[in-house]
């Protein structure tokens, strides 16, 4: 099973991807998590990506295409994977299409979580407050200003992907404002 999740930041892509990894026994490949790990380890990629990520802007296509291509070759991806946060631009989607073709692979579905953007800002503020109350630390791009910039980046660069994948016939849309279990149920219906 090879899946892509689309939807603005805070739409619940990561949460749903995590649930599906358990259901299908395939890994969730989050480019955001991979980049944050590179920043934490201060690798060359991490050093190049940090300032861009903190500003809520997109890391270059070349960097993310390469980390995804390498990751997909790992043995734990043999039965599939769930991409979360990639592709993020139409050129990344085109690159992914070529990458998969070159590896003899195909996507099973592209799942878009449709959400109300004003409700997302509230959701993000609640998530930060809950994390802090629980004694956890928040991401350095989890503040209202960077979040709004991530939303703008999404609208300008990632939203056109819906049209791209509608054109290829792979796009499936679910109501991302429903509660977590109801969203999972909608996704499982699509994949059944
Ligand atoms: P995320 O955890 O998916 O919200 O990603 C956090 C940050 O990582 C984004 O704001 C970008 O700076 C960077 N990032 C993650 N995935 C990508 C991608 N596919 N293309 C470019 N930048 C990305």
CSV table of C-alpha atoms and ligand atoms in Angstrom, one decimal:
chain,number,residue,atom,x,y,z
A,1,UNK,CA,0.0,0.0,0.0
A,2,UNK,CA,1.5,3.3,-1.1
A,3,UNK,CA,-0.3,6.4,0.0
A,4,UNK,CA,0.1,10.2,0.0
A,5,UNK,CA,-1.7,12.5,2.4
A,6,UNK,CA,-2.5,16.0,1.3
A,7,UNK,CA,-3.9,18.8,3.5
A,8,UNK,CA,-2.8,22.0,5.2
A,9,UNK,CA,-0.6,22.0,8.3
A,10,UNK,CA,-2.6,20.9,11.3
A,11,UNK,CA,-5.2,19.0,9.2
A,12,UNK,CA,-4.3,15.7,11.0
A,13,UNK,CA,-2.3,14.1,8.3
A,14,UNK,CA,0.4,12.9,10.7
A,15,UNK,CA,-2.2,11.5,13.1
A,16,UNK,CA,-4.0,9.6,10.4
A,17,UNK,CA,-0.8,8.4,8.8
A,18,UNK,CA,0.3,7.0,12.2
A,19,UNK,CA,-2.9,5.1,12.7
A,20,UNK,CA,-2.6,3.6,9.2
A,21,UNK,CA,1.0,2.4,9.8
A,22,UNK,CA,-0.3,0.2,12.6
A,23,UNK,CA,-3.2,-1.1,10.4
A,24,UNK,CA,-1.1,-1.9,7.4
A,25,UNK,CA,2.3,-2.5,8.9
A,26,UNK,CA,4.0,0.1,6.7
A,27,UNK,CA,6.1,3.1,7.7
A,28,UNK,CA,5.0,6.7,7.7
A,29,UNK,CA,7.5,8.8,5.9
A,30,UNK,CA,7.2,12.4,7.1
A,31,UNK,CA,9.6,14.7,5.4
A,32,UNK,CA,9.1,17.2,8.2
A,33,UNK,CA,10.2,14.5,10.8
A,34,UNK,CA,13.2,13.5,8.6
A,35,UNK,CA,14.2,17.2,8.2
A,36,UNK,CA,13.8,17.8,12.0
A,37,UNK,CA,16.0,14.8,12.7
A,38,UNK,CA,18.6,16.2,10.2
A,39,UNK,CA,18.5,19.6,12.0
A,40,UNK,CA,18.8,17.9,15.5
A,41,UNK,CA,21.8,15.9,14.3
A,42,UNK,CA,23.3,19.0,12.6
A,43,UNK,CA,23.9,17.2,9.3
A,44,UNK,CA,24.8,19.1,6.2
A,45,UNK,CA,21.1,18.9,5.1
A,46,UNK,CA,20.0,19.9,8.6
A,47,UNK,CA,22.2,23.0,8.6
A,48,UNK,CA,20.9,24.1,5.2
A,49,UNK,CA,17.2,23.4,6.2
A,50,UNK,CA,17.0,24.9,9.7
A,51,UNK,CA,16.5,28.6,9.0
A,52,UNK,CA,14.1,27.9,6.1
A,53,UNK,CA,12.0,25.6,8.3
A,54,UNK,CA,12.0,28.0,11.3
A,55,UNK,CA,10.6,30.7,8.9
A,56,UNK,CA,7.8,28.4,7.9
A,57,UNK,CA,9.0,28.3,4.3
A,58,UNK,CA,9.7,25.3,2.1
A,59,UNK,CA,13.0,23.5,1.9
A,60,UNK,CA,14.3,23.1,-1.7
A,61,UNK,CA,12.8,20.3,-3.9
A,62,UNK,CA,16.2,18.9,-4.6
A,63,UNK,CA,16.8,18.2,-0.8
A,64,UNK,CA,13.4,16.6,-0.1
A,65,UNK,CA,13.3,14.6,-3.4
A,66,UNK,CA,16.6,13.0,-2.5
A,67,UNK,CA,15.8,12.2,1.1
A,68,UNK,CA,12.5,10.6,0.0
A,69,UNK,CA,14.1,8.6,-2.8
A,70,UNK,CA,16.7,7.2,-0.4
A,71,UNK,CA,14.2,6.4,2.3
A,72,UNK,CA,11.8,4.5,-0.1
A,73,UNK,CA,14.7,2.1,-0.9
A,74,UNK,CA,15.0,1.0,2.7
A,75,UNK,CA,13.8,-2.6,3.4
A,76,UNK,CA,11.0,-1.5,5.7
A,77,UNK,CA,9.3,0.1,2.6
A,78,UNK,CA,9.1,-3.1,0.7
A,79,UNK,CA,5.4,-3.5,1.4
A,80,UNK,CA,4.6,0.2,1.0
A,81,UNK,CA,4.7,3.5,2.8
A,82,UNK,CA,2.6,6.5,3.7
A,83,UNK,CA,4.0,9.9,2.6
A,84,UNK,CA,3.1,12.7,5.0
A,85,UNK,CA,4.1,16.2,4.0
A,86,UNK,CA,5.5,15.2,0.6
A,87,UNK,CA,5.0,16.0,-2.2
A,88,UNK,CA,4.5,19.6,-1.3
A,89,UNK,CA,4.7,21.3,-4.7
A,90,UNK,CA,3.7,20.3,-8.2
A,91,UNK,CA,7.4,19.9,-9.2
A,92,UNK,CA,7.8,17.5,-6.2
A,93,UNK,CA,4.8,15.5,-7.4
A,94,UNK,CA,6.2,15.2,-10.9
A,95,UNK,CA,9.6,14.2,-9.4
A,96,UNK,CA,7.9,11.6,-7.2
A,97,UNK,CA,6.0,10.2,-10.2
A,98,UNK,CA,9.3,9.8,-12.1
A,99,UNK,CA,11.0,8.4,-9.0
A,100,UNK,CA,8.4,5.7,-8.5
A,101,UNK,CA,8.3,4.8,-12.2
A,102,UNK,CA,12.1,4.4,-12.1
A,103,UNK,CA,11.7,2.0,-9.1
A,104,UNK,CA,8.8,0.1,-10.8
A,105,UNK,CA,6.3,1.3,-8.2
A,106,UNK,CA,2.8,2.9,-8.3
A,107,UNK,CA,0.7,4.9,-5.8
A,108,UNK,CA,-2.5,3.3,-4.5
A,109,UNK,CA,-4.2,6.6,-3.5
A,110,UNK,CA,-3.8,10.2,-2.7
A,111,UNK,CA,-5.9,11.2,0.3
A,112,UNK,CA,-6.8,14.8,0.8
A,113,UNK,CA,-8.0,16.0,4.3
A,114,UNK,CA,-10.4,18.9,3.6
A,115,UNK,CA,-10.5,21.3,6.6
A,116,UNK,CA,-11.6,24.8,7.5
A,117,UNK,CA,-8.5,26.9,7.7
A,118,UNK,CA,-9.7,29.3,10.4
A,119,UNK,CA,-10.4,26.3,12.7
A,120,UNK,CA,-6.9,25.1,12.0
A,121,UNK,CA,-5.3,28.1,13.7
A,122,UNK,CA,-7.4,27.4,16.8
A,123,UNK,CA,-6.4,23.7,16.6
A,124,UNK,CA,-2.8,24.6,16.4
A,125,UNK,CA,-3.0,26.9,19.4
A,126,UNK,CA,-4.7,24.2,21.5
A,127,UNK,CA,-2.1,21.6,20.5
A,128,UNK,CA,0.7,24.0,21.6
A,129,UNK,CA,-1.1,24.8,24.9
A,130,UNK,CA,-1.7,21.1,25.6
A,131,UNK,CA,1.9,20.1,24.9
A,132,UNK,CA,3.2,22.9,27.2
A,133,UNK,CA,0.7,21.9,29.9
A,134,UNK,CA,1.9,18.3,29.7
A,135,UNK,CA,5.5,19.5,30.2
A,136,UNK,CA,6.5,18.8,26.6
A,137,UNK,CA,8.4,21.0,24.2
A,138,UNK,CA,6.9,22.5,21.1
A,139,UNK,CA,8.3,22.7,17.6
A,140,UNK,CA,10.3,25.8,16.8
A,141,UNK,CA,7.8,26.5,13.9
A,142,UNK,CA,4.7,26.1,16.2
A,143,UNK,CA,3.9,29.7,16.7
A,144,UNK,CA,1.0,31.7,15.2
A,145,UNK,CA,3.2,33.7,12.8
A,146,UNK,CA,5.2,30.7,11.4
A,147,UNK,CA,1.9,28.7,11.3
A,148,UNK,CA,0.2,31.4,9.2
A,149,UNK,CA,3.2,31.4,6.8
A,150,UNK,CA,3.0,27.6,6.5
A,151,UNK,CA,-0.7,28.0,5.6
A,152,UNK,CA,0.2,30.6,3.0
A,153,UNK,CA,2.9,28.3,1.6
A,154,UNK,CA,0.3,25.6,1.5
A,155,UNK,CA,-2.3,27.7,-0.4
A,156,UNK,CA,0.2,28.9,-2.9
A,157,UNK,CA,2.4,25.8,-3.5
A,158,UNK,CA,0.6,22.7,-2.2
A,159,UNK,CA,-3.1,23.3,-2.8
A,160,UNK,CA,-2.5,23.0,-6.6
A,161,UNK,CA,-1.6,19.3,-6.0
A,162,UNK,CA,-5.3,18.5,-5.5
A,163,UNK,CA,-5.9,19.5,-9.1
A,164,UNK,CA,-2.7,17.6,-10.2
A,165,UNK,CA,-3.9,14.3,-8.6
A,166,UNK,CA,-7.5,14.9,-9.6
A,167,UNK,CA,-6.2,14.9,-13.2
A,168,UNK,CA,-4.4,11.6,-12.7
A,169,UNK,CA,-7.5,10.1,-11.1
A,170,UNK,CA,-5.7,9.2,-7.9
A,171,UNK,CA,-7.3,11.9,-5.6
A,172,UNK,CA,-9.7,10.9,-2.8
A,173,UNK,CA,-11.1,13.5,-0.5
A,174,UNK,CA,-12.3,13.1,3.1
A,175,UNK,CA,-13.8,15.5,5.6
A,176,UNK,CA,-10.9,16.3,7.9
A,177,UNK,CA,-13.1,18.3,10.3
A,178,UNK,CA,-14.7,15.2,11.7
A,179,UNK,CA,-13.3,13.6,14.8
A,180,UNK,CA,-10.2,11.4,14.5
A,181,UNK,CA,-12.0,8.0,14.4
A,182,UNK,CA,-14.6,9.2,11.9
A,183,UNK,CA,-11.8,10.5,9.6
A,184,UNK,CA,-10.0,7.1,9.9
A,185,UNK,CA,-13.3,5.3,9.1
A,186,UNK,CA,-13.7,7.4,5.9
A,187,UNK,CA,-10.1,6.6,4.9
A,188,UNK,CA,-10.5,2.9,5.5
A,189,UNK,CA,-13.6,2.9,3.4
A,190,UNK,CA,-11.6,4.4,0.5
A,191,UNK,CA,-8.9,1.8,0.9
A,192,UNK,CA,-11.1,-1.2,1.3
B,1,LIG,P1,5.8,19.5,8.5
B,1,LIG,O1,6.2,18.7,9.7
B,1,LIG,O2,5.3,18.6,7.4
B,1,LIG,O3,4.8,20.6,8.8
B,1,LIG,O4,7.1,20.2,7.9
B,1,LIG,C1,7.8,21.1,8.7
B,1,LIG,C2,8.7,22.0,7.8
B,1,LIG,O5,9.6,21.1,7.1
B,1,LIG,C3,7.9,22.7,6.6
B,1,LIG,O6,7.4,23.9,7.1
B,1,LIG,C4,9.1,22.9,5.6
B,1,LIG,O7,9.9,23.9,6.0
B,1,LIG,C5,9.8,21.6,5.7
B,1,LIG,N1,9.3,20.5,4.8
B,1,LIG,C6,8.7,19.4,5.2
B,1,LIG,N2,8.3,18.7,4.1
B,1,LIG,C7,8.7,19.4,3.0
B,1,LIG,C8,8.6,19.2,1.6
B,1,LIG,N3,8.0,18.1,1.1
B,1,LIG,N4,9.1,20.2,0.8
B,1,LIG,C9,9.7,21.3,1.3
B,1,LIG,N5,9.8,21.5,2.6
B,1,LIG,C10,9.3,20.6,3.5
